[in-house]
Amino acid sequence: MSPSPPAGPRTLVAGIGNVFLGDDGFGVETARRLAGRRLPGHVEVVDIGVRGVHLAYQLLDGYDTLVLVDATARGQAPGTLYVIEHQEGGGDRDGPAPGAPVLDGHRMTPDTVLALLGTLCAGTGGEPPRRVLVVGCEPASVEERMGLSAPVADAVPRAVRLIEELLPDAEPAGSAPRAAAGGDPDMRRDT
């Protein structure tokens, strides 16, 4: 018998990416560092890596908020952080190519995962998260290699602090409150 989930709103922080593709490992490394921090009991941090199907099934456990952490190329300087509020049906410019299999575990974008989750919820009576945020970092290189580039590695601690600030009822350990959206020149908030 597994323990019952905590009562009240639950948050899942999911690190996404492939550690064998340089800066694509940003989400995985950020999740690893965040998992070592003191977080509220209703927050769970997982390393999803490239297993998008597993993420969809885990979300069936019922979460109010989902925070996806991933390398996100949007044309800014490497190491720039983004907070993107996912809009249902908003489309994904980096979605699967036409004719690509829908359940390709290595190409499941957030939109694809959430679409699969919607289908699974419809079949099980579950509810998808009400709020989905993407904390992204502009990569310098996603070429085949291990390790993050210097600007992306430098962004990891900033991303950890940013995620702590985004979590409901979370107080980042040992840091003062951060300025709103314009407070960090290397952070952008998008919807």
mmCIF file with all atom_site columns, C-alpha atoms in Angstrom:
data_model
loop_
_atom_site.group_PDB
_atom_site.id
_atom_site.type_symbol
_atom_site.label_atom_id
_atom_site.label_alt_id
_atom_site.label_comp_id
_atom_site.label_asym_id
_atom_site.label_entity_id
_atom_site.label_seq_id
_atom_site.pdbx_PDB_ins_code
_atom_site.Cartn_x
_atom_site.Cartn_y
_atom_site.Cartn_z
_atom_site.occupancy
_atom_site.B_iso_or_equiv
_atom_site.pdbx_formal_charge
_atom_site.auth_seq_id
_atom_site.auth_comp_id
_atom_site.auth_asym_id
_atom_site.auth_atom_id
_atom_site.pdbx_PDB_model_num
ATOM 1   C CA . MET A 1 1   ? 0.000   0.000  0.000   1.00 0.00 ? 1   MET A CA 1
ATOM 2   C CA . SER A 1 2   ? 1.440   3.358  -0.999  1.00 0.00 ? 2   SER A CA 1
ATOM 3   C CA . PRO A 1 3   ? 1.147   6.454  1.195   1.00 0.00 ? 3   PRO A CA 1
ATOM 4   C CA . SER A 1 4   ? -1.677  8.772  0.279   1.00 0.00 ? 4   SER A CA 1
ATOM 5   C CA . PRO A 1 5   ? -0.719  12.080 -1.346  1.00 0.00 ? 5   PRO A CA 1
ATOM 6   C CA . PRO A 1 6   ? -0.757  15.212 0.823   1.00 0.00 ? 6   PRO A CA 1
ATOM 7   C CA . ALA A 1 7   ? -4.122  16.925 1.083   1.00 0.00 ? 7   ALA A CA 1
ATOM 8   C CA . GLY A 1 8   ? -4.519  20.190 -0.775  1.00 0.00 ? 8   GLY A CA 1
ATOM 9   C CA . PRO A 1 9   ? -2.880  21.510 -3.932  1.00 0.00 ? 9   PRO A CA 1
ATOM 10  C CA . ARG A 1 10  ? 0.141   19.556 -5.117  1.00 0.00 ? 10  ARG A CA 1
ATOM 11  C CA . THR A 1 11  ? 2.974   20.769 -7.339  1.00 0.00 ? 11  THR A CA 1
ATOM 12  C CA . LEU A 1 12  ? 5.189   18.695 -9.599  1.00 0.00 ? 12  LEU A CA 1
ATOM 13  C CA . VAL A 1 13  ? 8.498   20.122 -10.827 1.00 0.00 ? 13  VAL A CA 1
ATOM 14  C CA . ALA A 1 14  ? 9.762   18.030 -13.746 1.00 0.00 ? 14  ALA A CA 1
ATOM 15  C CA . GLY A 1 15  ? 13.274  18.314 -15.164 1.00 0.00 ? 15  GLY A CA 1
ATOM 16  C CA . ILE A 1 16  ? 13.230  17.508 -18.873 1.00 0.00 ? 16  ILE A CA 1
ATOM 17  C CA . GLY A 1 17  ? 16.089  16.975 -21.285 1.00 0.00 ? 17  GLY A CA 1
ATOM 18  C CA . ASN A 1 18  ? 18.815  14.744 -22.617 1.00 0.00 ? 18  ASN A CA 1
ATOM 19  C CA . VAL A 1 19  ? 22.109  14.893 -20.692 1.00 0.00 ? 19  VAL A CA 1
ATOM 20  C CA . PHE A 1 20  ? 23.935  13.515 -23.750 1.00 0.00 ? 20  PHE A CA 1
ATOM 21  C CA . LEU A 1 21  ? 23.084  16.654 -25.760 1.00 0.00 ? 21  LEU A CA 1
ATOM 22  C CA . GLY A 1 22  ? 24.984  19.367 -23.893 1.00 0.00 ? 22  GLY A CA 1
ATOM 23  C CA . ASP A 1 23  ? 22.711  22.179 -22.735 1.00 0.00 ? 23  ASP A CA 1
ATOM 24  C CA . ASP A 1 24  ? 19.622  20.037 -23.311 1.00 0.00 ? 24  ASP A CA 1
ATOM 25  C CA . GLY A 1 25  ? 20.493  18.606 -19.879 1.00 0.00 ? 25  GLY A CA 1
ATOM 26  C CA . PHE A 1 26  ? 19.592  21.942 -18.209 1.00 0.00 ? 26  PHE A CA 1
ATOM 27  C CA . GLY A 1 27  ? 16.246  20.699 -16.868 1.00 0.00 ? 27  GLY A CA 1
ATOM 28  C CA . VAL A 1 28  ? 17.718  17.493 -15.480 1.00 0.00 ? 28  VAL A CA 1
ATOM 29  C CA . GLU A 1 29  ? 20.564  19.326 -13.707 1.00 0.00 ? 29  GLU A CA 1
ATOM 30  C CA . THR A 1 30  ? 18.217  21.977 -12.314 1.00 0.00 ? 30  THR A CA 1
ATOM 31  C CA . ALA A 1 31  ? 15.855  19.286 -10.975 1.00 0.00 ? 31  ALA A CA 1
ATOM 32  C CA . ARG A 1 32  ? 18.802  17.468 -9.391  1.00 0.00 ? 32  ARG A CA 1
ATOM 33  C CA . ARG A 1 33  ? 19.895  20.616 -7.569  1.00 0.00 ? 33  ARG A CA 1
ATOM 34  C CA . LEU A 1 34  ? 16.347  21.573 -6.595  1.00 0.00 ? 34  LEU A CA 1
ATOM 35  C CA . ALA A 1 35  ? 15.692  18.087 -5.156  1.00 0.00 ? 35  ALA A CA 1
ATOM 36  C CA . GLY A 1 36  ? 18.466  18.723 -2.623  1.00 0.00 ? 36  GLY A CA 1
ATOM 37  C CA . ARG A 1 37  ? 16.739  21.847 -1.254  1.00 0.00 ? 37  ARG A CA 1
ATOM 38  C CA . ARG A 1 38  ? 14.170  22.163 1.538   1.00 0.00 ? 38  ARG A CA 1
ATOM 39  C CA . LEU A 1 39  ? 10.818  22.448 -0.203  1.00 0.00 ? 39  LEU A CA 1
ATOM 40  C CA . PRO A 1 40  ? 7.240   22.466 1.065   1.00 0.00 ? 40  PRO A CA 1
ATOM 41  C CA . GLY A 1 41  ? 5.705   19.000 1.536   1.00 0.00 ? 41  GLY A CA 1
ATOM 42  C CA . HIS A 1 42  ? 3.276   19.488 -1.343  1.00 0.00 ? 42  HIS A CA 1
ATOM 43  C CA . VAL A 1 43  ? 6.114   19.922 -3.878  1.00 0.00 ? 43  VAL A CA 1
ATOM 44  C CA . GLU A 1 44  ? 7.613   16.917 -5.665  1.00 0.00 ? 44  GLU A CA 1
ATOM 45  C CA . VAL A 1 45  ? 10.691  17.185 -7.903  1.00 0.00 ? 45  VAL A CA 1
ATOM 46  C CA . VAL A 1 46  ? 11.401  14.526 -10.539 1.00 0.00 ? 46  VAL A CA 1
ATOM 47  C CA . ASP A 1 47  ? 14.000  13.965 -13.235 1.00 0.00 ? 47  ASP A CA 1
ATOM 48  C CA . ILE A 1 48  ? 11.933  13.002 -16.281 1.00 0.00 ? 48  ILE A CA 1
ATOM 49  C CA . GLY A 1 49  ? 14.788  13.250 -18.770 1.00 0.00 ? 49  GLY A CA 1
ATOM 50  C CA . VAL A 1 50  ? 13.413  12.164 -22.159 1.00 0.00 ? 50  VAL A CA 1
ATOM 51  C CA . ARG A 1 51  ? 10.563  10.042 -20.748 1.00 0.00 ? 51  ARG A CA 1
ATOM 52  C CA . GLY A 1 52  ? 7.600   12.256 -21.647 1.00 0.00 ? 52  GLY A CA 1
ATOM 53  C CA . VAL A 1 53  ? 5.148   9.357  -21.577 1.00 0.00 ? 53  VAL A CA 1
ATOM 54  C CA . HIS A 1 54  ? 6.118   8.673  -17.947 1.00 0.00 ? 54  HIS A CA 1
ATOM 55  C CA . LEU A 1 55  ? 5.451   12.316 -17.124 1.00 0.00 ? 55  LEU A CA 1
ATOM 56  C CA . ALA A 1 56  ? 1.943   12.098 -18.585 1.00 0.00 ? 56  ALA A CA 1
ATOM 57  C CA . TYR A 1 57  ? 1.172   9.006  -16.519 1.00 0.00 ? 57  TYR A CA 1
ATOM 58  C CA . GLN A 1 58  ? 2.666   10.516 -13.340 1.00 0.00 ? 58  GLN A CA 1
ATOM 59  C CA . LEU A 1 59  ? 0.428   13.565 -13.767 1.00 0.00 ? 59  LEU A CA 1
ATOM 60  C CA . LEU A 1 60  ? -2.579  11.255 -13.420 1.00 0.00 ? 60  LEU A CA 1
ATOM 61  C CA . ASP A 1 61  ? -1.729  11.146 -9.685  1.00 0.00 ? 61  ASP A CA 1
ATOM 62  C CA . GLY A 1 62  ? -3.282  14.619 -9.475  1.00 0.00 ? 62  GLY A CA 1
ATOM 63  C CA . TYR A 1 63  ? -1.298  17.852 -9.370  1.00 0.00 ? 63  TYR A CA 1
ATOM 64  C CA . ASP A 1 64  ? -2.630  21.391 -9.214  1.00 0.00 ? 64  ASP A CA 1
ATOM 65  C CA . THR A 1 65  ? 0.533   22.933 -10.697 1.00 0.00 ? 65  THR A CA 1
ATOM 66  C CA . LEU A 1 66  ? 3.135   21.564 -13.091 1.00 0.00 ? 66  LEU A CA 1
ATOM 67  C CA . VAL A 1 67  ? 6.498   23.291 -13.544 1.00 0.00 ? 67  VAL A CA 1
ATOM 68  C CA . LEU A 1 68  ? 8.439   21.967 -16.540 1.00 0.00 ? 68  LEU A CA 1
ATOM 69  C CA . VAL A 1 69  ? 12.161  22.801 -16.538 1.00 0.00 ? 69  VAL A CA 1
ATOM 70  C CA . ASP A 1 70  ? 13.831  22.528 -19.929 1.00 0.00 ? 70  ASP A CA 1
ATOM 71  C CA . ALA A 1 71  ? 16.265  24.057 -22.405 1.00 0.00 ? 71  ALA A CA 1
ATOM 72  C CA . THR A 1 72  ? 14.190  26.544 -24.400 1.00 0.00 ? 72  THR A CA 1
ATOM 73  C CA . ALA A 1 73  ? 15.590  28.164 -27.525 1.00 0.00 ? 73  ALA A CA 1
ATOM 74  C CA . ARG A 1 74  ? 13.910  31.530 -28.062 1.00 0.00 ? 74  ARG A CA 1
ATOM 75  C CA . GLY A 1 75  ? 16.715  33.528 -29.668 1.00 0.00 ? 75  GLY A CA 1
ATOM 76  C CA . GLN A 1 76  ? 18.230  35.321 -26.655 1.00 0.00 ? 76  GLN A CA 1
ATOM 77  C CA . ALA A 1 77  ? 21.719  35.087 -25.162 1.00 0.00 ? 77  ALA A CA 1
ATOM 78  C CA . PRO A 1 78  ? 22.714  31.643 -23.820 1.00 0.00 ? 78  PRO A CA 1
ATOM 79  C CA . GLY A 1 79  ? 21.828  31.361 -20.136 1.00 0.00 ? 79  GLY A CA 1
ATOM 80  C CA . THR A 1 80  ? 18.758  33.624 -20.392 1.00 0.00 ? 80  THR A CA 1
ATOM 81  C CA . LEU A 1 81  ? 15.954  32.248 -18.225 1.00 0.00 ? 81  LEU A CA 1
ATOM 82  C CA . TYR A 1 82  ? 12.319  32.263 -19.262 1.00 0.00 ? 82  TYR A CA 1
ATOM 83  C CA . VAL A 1 83  ? 9.091   31.764 -17.369 1.00 0.00 ? 83  VAL A CA 1
ATOM 84  C CA . ILE A 1 84  ? 6.378   30.764 -19.801 1.00 0.00 ? 84  ILE A CA 1
ATOM 85  C CA . GLU A 1 85  ? 2.783   30.227 -18.757 1.00 0.00 ? 85  GLU A CA 1
ATOM 86  C CA . HIS A 1 86  ? 1.503   27.372 -20.902 1.00 0.00 ? 86  HIS A CA 1
ATOM 87  C CA . GLN A 1 87  ? -1.724  28.233 -22.672 1.00 0.00 ? 87  GLN A CA 1
ATOM 88  C CA . GLU A 1 88  ? -3.852  25.215 -23.565 1.00 0.00 ? 88  GLU A CA 1
ATOM 89  C CA . GLY A 1 89  ? -4.078  24.834 -27.313 1.00 0.00 ? 89  GLY A CA 1
ATOM 90  C CA . GLY A 1 90  ? -1.434  27.525 -27.757 1.00 0.00 ? 90  GLY A CA 1
ATOM 91  C CA . GLY A 1 91  ? 0.568   25.413 -30.132 1.00 0.00 ? 91  GLY A CA 1
ATOM 92  C CA . ASP A 1 92  ? 4.254   24.629 -30.008 1.00 0.00 ? 92  ASP A CA 1
ATOM 93  C CA . ARG A 1 93  ? 6.591   25.870 -32.689 1.00 0.00 ? 93  ARG A CA 1
ATOM 94  C CA . ASP A 1 94  ? 8.960   23.015 -31.869 1.00 0.00 ? 94  ASP A CA 1
ATOM 95  C CA . GLY A 1 95  ? 6.263   20.321 -31.989 1.00 0.00 ? 95  GLY A CA 1
ATOM 96  C CA . PRO A 1 96  ? 6.683   17.033 -33.787 1.00 0.00 ? 96  PRO A CA 1
ATOM 97  C CA . ALA A 1 97  ? 7.227   17.142 -37.515 1.00 0.00 ? 97  ALA A CA 1
ATOM 98  C CA . PRO A 1 98  ? 4.257   16.195 -39.690 1.00 0.00 ? 98  PRO A CA 1
ATOM 99  C CA . GLY A 1 99  ? 4.044   12.423 -39.923 1.00 0.00 ? 99  GLY A CA 1
ATOM 100 C CA . ALA A 1 100 ? 6.108   11.861 -36.740 1.00 0.00 ? 100 ALA A CA 1
ATOM 101 C CA . PRO A 1 101 ? 4.646   9.280  -34.354 1.00 0.00 ? 101 PRO A CA 1
ATOM 102 C CA . VAL A 1 102 ? 2.581   10.922 -31.605 1.00 0.00 ? 102 VAL A CA 1
ATOM 103 C CA . LEU A 1 103 ? 4.080   8.768  -28.843 1.00 0.00 ? 103 LEU A CA 1
ATOM 104 C CA . ASP A 1 104 ? 7.748   9.162  -29.725 1.00 0.00 ? 104 ASP A CA 1
ATOM 105 C CA . GLY A 1 105 ? 9.192   9.240  -26.189 1.00 0.00 ? 105 GLY A CA 1
ATOM 106 C CA . HIS A 1 106 ? 12.206  11.274 -27.318 1.00 0.00 ? 106 HIS A CA 1
ATOM 107 C CA . ARG A 1 107 ? 10.209  14.045 -29.036 1.00 0.00 ? 107 ARG A CA 1
ATOM 108 C CA . MET A 1 108 ? 7.383   14.684 -26.598 1.00 0.00 ? 108 MET A CA 1
ATOM 109 C CA . THR A 1 109 ? 7.107   18.440 -26.251 1.00 0.00 ? 109 THR A CA 1
ATOM 110 C CA . PRO A 1 110 ? 5.113   19.937 -23.360 1.00 0.00 ? 110 PRO A CA 1
ATOM 111 C CA . ASP A 1 111 ? 2.108   20.356 -25.702 1.00 0.00 ? 111 ASP A CA 1
ATOM 112 C CA . THR A 1 112 ? 2.317   16.690 -26.722 1.00 0.00 ? 112 THR A CA 1
ATOM 113 C CA . VAL A 1 113 ? 2.597   15.524 -23.105 1.00 0.00 ? 113 VAL A CA 1
ATOM 114 C CA . LEU A 1 114 ? -0.364  17.678 -22.090 1.00 0.00 ? 114 LEU A CA 1
ATOM 115 C CA . ALA A 1 115 ? -2.434  16.476 -25.057 1.00 0.00 ? 115 ALA A CA 1
ATOM 116 C CA . LEU A 1 116 ? -1.697  12.867 -24.074 1.00 0.00 ? 116 LEU A CA 1
ATOM 117 C CA . LEU A 1 117 ? -2.568  13.720 -20.476 1.00 0.00 ? 117 LEU A CA 1
ATOM 118 C CA . GLY A 1 118 ? -5.889  15.184 -21.629 1.00 0.00 ? 118 GLY A CA 1
ATOM 119 C CA . THR A 1 119 ? -6.684  11.930 -23.417 1.00 0.00 ? 119 THR A CA 1
ATOM 120 C CA . LEU A 1 120 ? -5.657  9.857  -20.383 1.00 0.00 ? 120 LEU A CA 1
ATOM 121 C CA . CYS A 1 121 ? -7.710  12.037 -18.025 1.00 0.00 ? 121 CYS A CA 1
ATOM 122 C CA . ALA A 1 122 ? -10.762 11.719 -20.253 1.00 0.00 ? 122 ALA A CA 1
ATOM 123 C CA . GLY A 1 123 ? -10.419 7.937  -20.033 1.00 0.00 ? 123 GLY A CA 1
ATOM 124 C CA . THR A 1 124 ? -9.793  7.769  -16.284 1.00 0.00 ? 124 THR A CA 1
ATOM 125 C CA . GLY A 1 125 ? -11.841 10.684 -14.963 1.00 0.00 ? 125 GLY A CA 1
ATOM 126 C CA . GLY A 1 126 ? -8.666  12.405 -13.724 1.00 0.00 ? 126 GLY A CA 1
ATOM 127 C CA . GLU A 1 127 ? -7.914  16.124 -13.886 1.00 0.00 ? 127 GLU A CA 1
ATOM 128 C CA . PRO A 1 128 ? -4.914  17.732 -15.604 1.00 0.00 ? 128 PRO A CA 1
ATOM 129 C CA . PRO A 1 129 ? -2.952  20.412 -13.709 1.00 0.00 ? 129 PRO A CA 1
ATOM 130 C CA . ARG A 1 130 ? -4.766  23.747 -13.606 1.00 0.00 ? 130 ARG A CA 1
ATOM 131 C CA . ARG A 1 131 ? -1.537  25.694 -14.046 1.00 0.00 ? 131 ARG A CA 1
ATOM 132 C CA . VAL A 1 132 ? 1.451   24.759 -16.198 1.00 0.00 ? 132 VAL A CA 1
ATOM 133 C CA . LEU A 1 133 ? 4.652   26.811 -16.206 1.00 0.00 ? 133 LEU A CA 1
ATOM 134 C CA . VAL A 1 134 ? 7.802   26.263 -18.222 1.00 0.00 ? 134 VAL A CA 1
ATOM 135 C CA . VAL A 1 135 ? 11.053  27.496 -16.709 1.00 0.00 ? 135 VAL A CA 1
ATOM 136 C CA . GLY A 1 136 ? 13.386  27.499 -19.676 1.00 0.00 ? 136 GLY A CA 1
ATOM 137 C CA . CYS A 1 137 ? 16.976  28.397 -20.327 1.00 0.00 ? 137 CYS A CA 1
ATOM 138 C CA . GLU A 1 138 ? 18.406  29.543 -23.639 1.00 0.00 ? 138 GLU A CA 1
ATOM 139 C CA . PRO A 1 139 ? 20.962  26.906 -24.677 1.00 0.00 ? 139 PRO A CA 1
ATOM 140 C CA . ALA A 1 140 ? 24.360  27.654 -26.212 1.00 0.00 ? 140 ALA A CA 1
ATOM 141 C CA . SER A 1 141 ? 24.701  24.199 -27.763 1.00 0.00 ? 141 SER A CA 1
ATOM 142 C CA . VAL A 1 142 ? 22.637  21.035 -27.936 1.00 0.00 ? 142 VAL A CA 1
ATOM 143 C CA . GLU A 1 143 ? 25.281  19.116 -29.849 1.00 0.00 ? 143 GLU A CA 1
ATOM 144 C CA . GLU A 1 144 ? 26.161  15.575 -28.797 1.00 0.00 ? 144 GLU A CA 1
ATOM 145 C CA . ARG A 1 145 ? 28.355  15.944 -25.694 1.00 0.00 ? 145 ARG A CA 1
ATOM 146 C CA . MET A 1 146 ? 28.149  15.636 -21.916 1.00 0.00 ? 146 MET A CA 1
ATOM 147 C CA . GLY A 1 147 ? 27.991  18.707 -19.689 1.00 0.00 ? 147 GLY A CA 1
ATOM 148 C CA . LEU A 1 148 ? 26.464  22.155 -19.788 1.00 0.00 ? 148 LEU A CA 1
ATOM 149 C CA . SER A 1 149 ? 28.103  25.176 -21.407 1.00 0.00 ? 149 SER A CA 1
ATOM 150 C CA . ALA A 1 150 ? 29.401  27.860 -19.018 1.00 0.00 ? 150 ALA A CA 1
ATOM 151 C CA . PRO A 1 151 ? 26.448  30.287 -19.430 1.00 0.00 ? 151 PRO A CA 1
ATOM 152 C CA . VAL A 1 152 ? 23.871  27.534 -18.944 1.00 0.00 ? 152 VAL A CA 1
ATOM 153 C CA . ALA A 1 153 ? 25.735  26.039 -15.966 1.00 0.00 ? 153 ALA A CA 1
ATOM 154 C CA . ASP A 1 154 ? 25.789  29.541 -14.440 1.00 0.00 ? 154 ASP A CA 1
ATOM 155 C CA . ALA A 1 155 ? 22.024  29.795 -14.979 1.00 0.00 ? 155 ALA A CA 1
ATOM 156 C CA . VAL A 1 156 ? 21.231  26.621 -12.988 1.00 0.00 ? 156 VAL A CA 1
ATOM 157 C CA . PRO A 1 157 ? 21.474  28.193 -9.479  1.00 0.00 ? 157 PRO A CA 1
ATOM 158 C CA . ARG A 1 158 ? 19.445  31.188 -10.696 1.00 0.00 ? 158 ARG A CA 1
ATOM 159 C CA . ALA A 1 159 ? 16.821  28.793 -12.067 1.00 0.00 ? 159 ALA A CA 1
ATOM 160 C CA . VAL A 1 160 ? 16.660  26.947 -8.736  1.00 0.00 ? 160 VAL A CA 1
ATOM 161 C CA . ARG A 1 161 ? 16.003  30.235 -6.908  1.00 0.00 ? 161 ARG A CA 1
ATOM 162 C CA . LEU A 1 162 ? 13.445  31.274 -9.531  1.00 0.00 ? 162 LEU A CA 1
ATOM 163 C CA . ILE A 1 163 ? 11.537  27.997 -9.203  1.00 0.00 ? 163 ILE A CA 1
ATOM 164 C CA . GLU A 1 164 ? 11.541  28.306 -5.413  1.00 0.00 ? 164 GLU A CA 1
ATOM 165 C CA . GLU A 1 165 ? 9.954   31.735 -5.817  1.00 0.00 ? 165 GLU A CA 1
ATOM 166 C CA . LEU A 1 166 ? 7.319   30.373 -8.205  1.00 0.00 ? 166 LEU A CA 1
ATOM 167 C CA . LEU A 1 167 ? 6.261   27.592 -5.839  1.00 0.00 ? 167 LEU A CA 1
ATOM 168 C CA . PRO A 1 168 ? 3.161   28.350 -3.804  1.00 0.00 ? 168 PRO A CA 1
ATOM 169 C CA . ASP A 1 169 ? 3.964   28.892 -0.107  1.00 0.00 ? 169 ASP A CA 1
ATOM 170 C CA . ALA A 1 170 ? 7.693   28.442 -0.702  1.00 0.00 ? 170 ALA A CA 1
ATOM 171 C CA . GLU A 1 171 ? 10.331  30.659 0.812   1.00 0.00 ? 171 GLU A CA 1
ATOM 172 C CA . PRO A 1 172 ? 13.726  30.222 -0.822  1.00 0.00 ? 172 PRO A CA 1
ATOM 173 C CA . ALA A 1 173 ? 16.331  29.304 1.753   1.00 0.00 ? 173 ALA A CA 1
ATOM 174 C CA . GLY A 1 174 ? 18.853  32.066 2.318   1.00 0.00 ? 174 GLY A CA 1
ATOM 175 C CA . SER A 1 175 ? 17.776  34.488 -0.372  1.00 0.00 ? 175 SER A CA 1
ATOM 176 C CA . ALA A 1 176 ? 15.970  37.793 -0.399  1.00 0.00 ? 176 ALA A CA 1
ATOM 177 C CA . PRO A 1 177 ? 12.810  38.202 -2.486  1.00 0.00 ? 177 PRO A CA 1
ATOM 178 C CA . ARG A 1 178 ? 13.631  38.759 -6.135  1.00 0.00 ? 178 ARG A CA 1
ATOM 179 C CA . ALA A 1 179 ? 12.377  41.694 -8.153  1.00 0.00 ? 179 ALA A CA 1
ATOM 180 C CA . ALA A 1 180 ? 9.432   41.073 -10.441 1.00 0.00 ? 180 ALA A CA 1
ATOM 181 C CA . ALA A 1 181 ? 9.752   40.215 -14.140 1.00 0.00 ? 181 ALA A CA 1
ATOM 182 C CA . GLY A 1 182 ? 12.145  43.010 -15.056 1.00 0.00 ? 182 GLY A CA 1
ATOM 183 C CA . GLY A 1 183 ? 14.435  42.508 -12.051 1.00 0.00 ? 183 GLY A CA 1
ATOM 184 C CA . ASP A 1 184 ? 16.898  40.169 -13.760 1.00 0.00 ? 184 ASP A CA 1
ATOM 185 C CA . PRO A 1 185 ? 18.241  41.161 -17.166 1.00 0.00 ? 185 PRO A CA 1
ATOM 186 C CA . ASP A 1 186 ? 18.694  37.455 -17.965 1.00 0.00 ? 186 ASP A CA 1
ATOM 187 C CA . MET A 1 187 ? 15.106  36.477 -17.173 1.00 0.00 ? 187 MET A CA 1
ATOM 188 C CA . ARG A 1 188 ? 12.050  36.910 -19.354 1.00 0.00 ? 188 ARG A CA 1
ATOM 189 C CA . ARG A 1 189 ? 8.428   36.142 -18.569 1.00 0.00 ? 189 ARG A CA 1
ATOM 190 C CA . ASP A 1 190 ? 6.196   35.116 -21.444 1.00 0.00 ? 190 ASP A CA 1
ATOM 191 C CA . THR A 1 191 ? 2.693   33.767 -21.839 1.00 0.00 ? 191 THR A CA 1
#
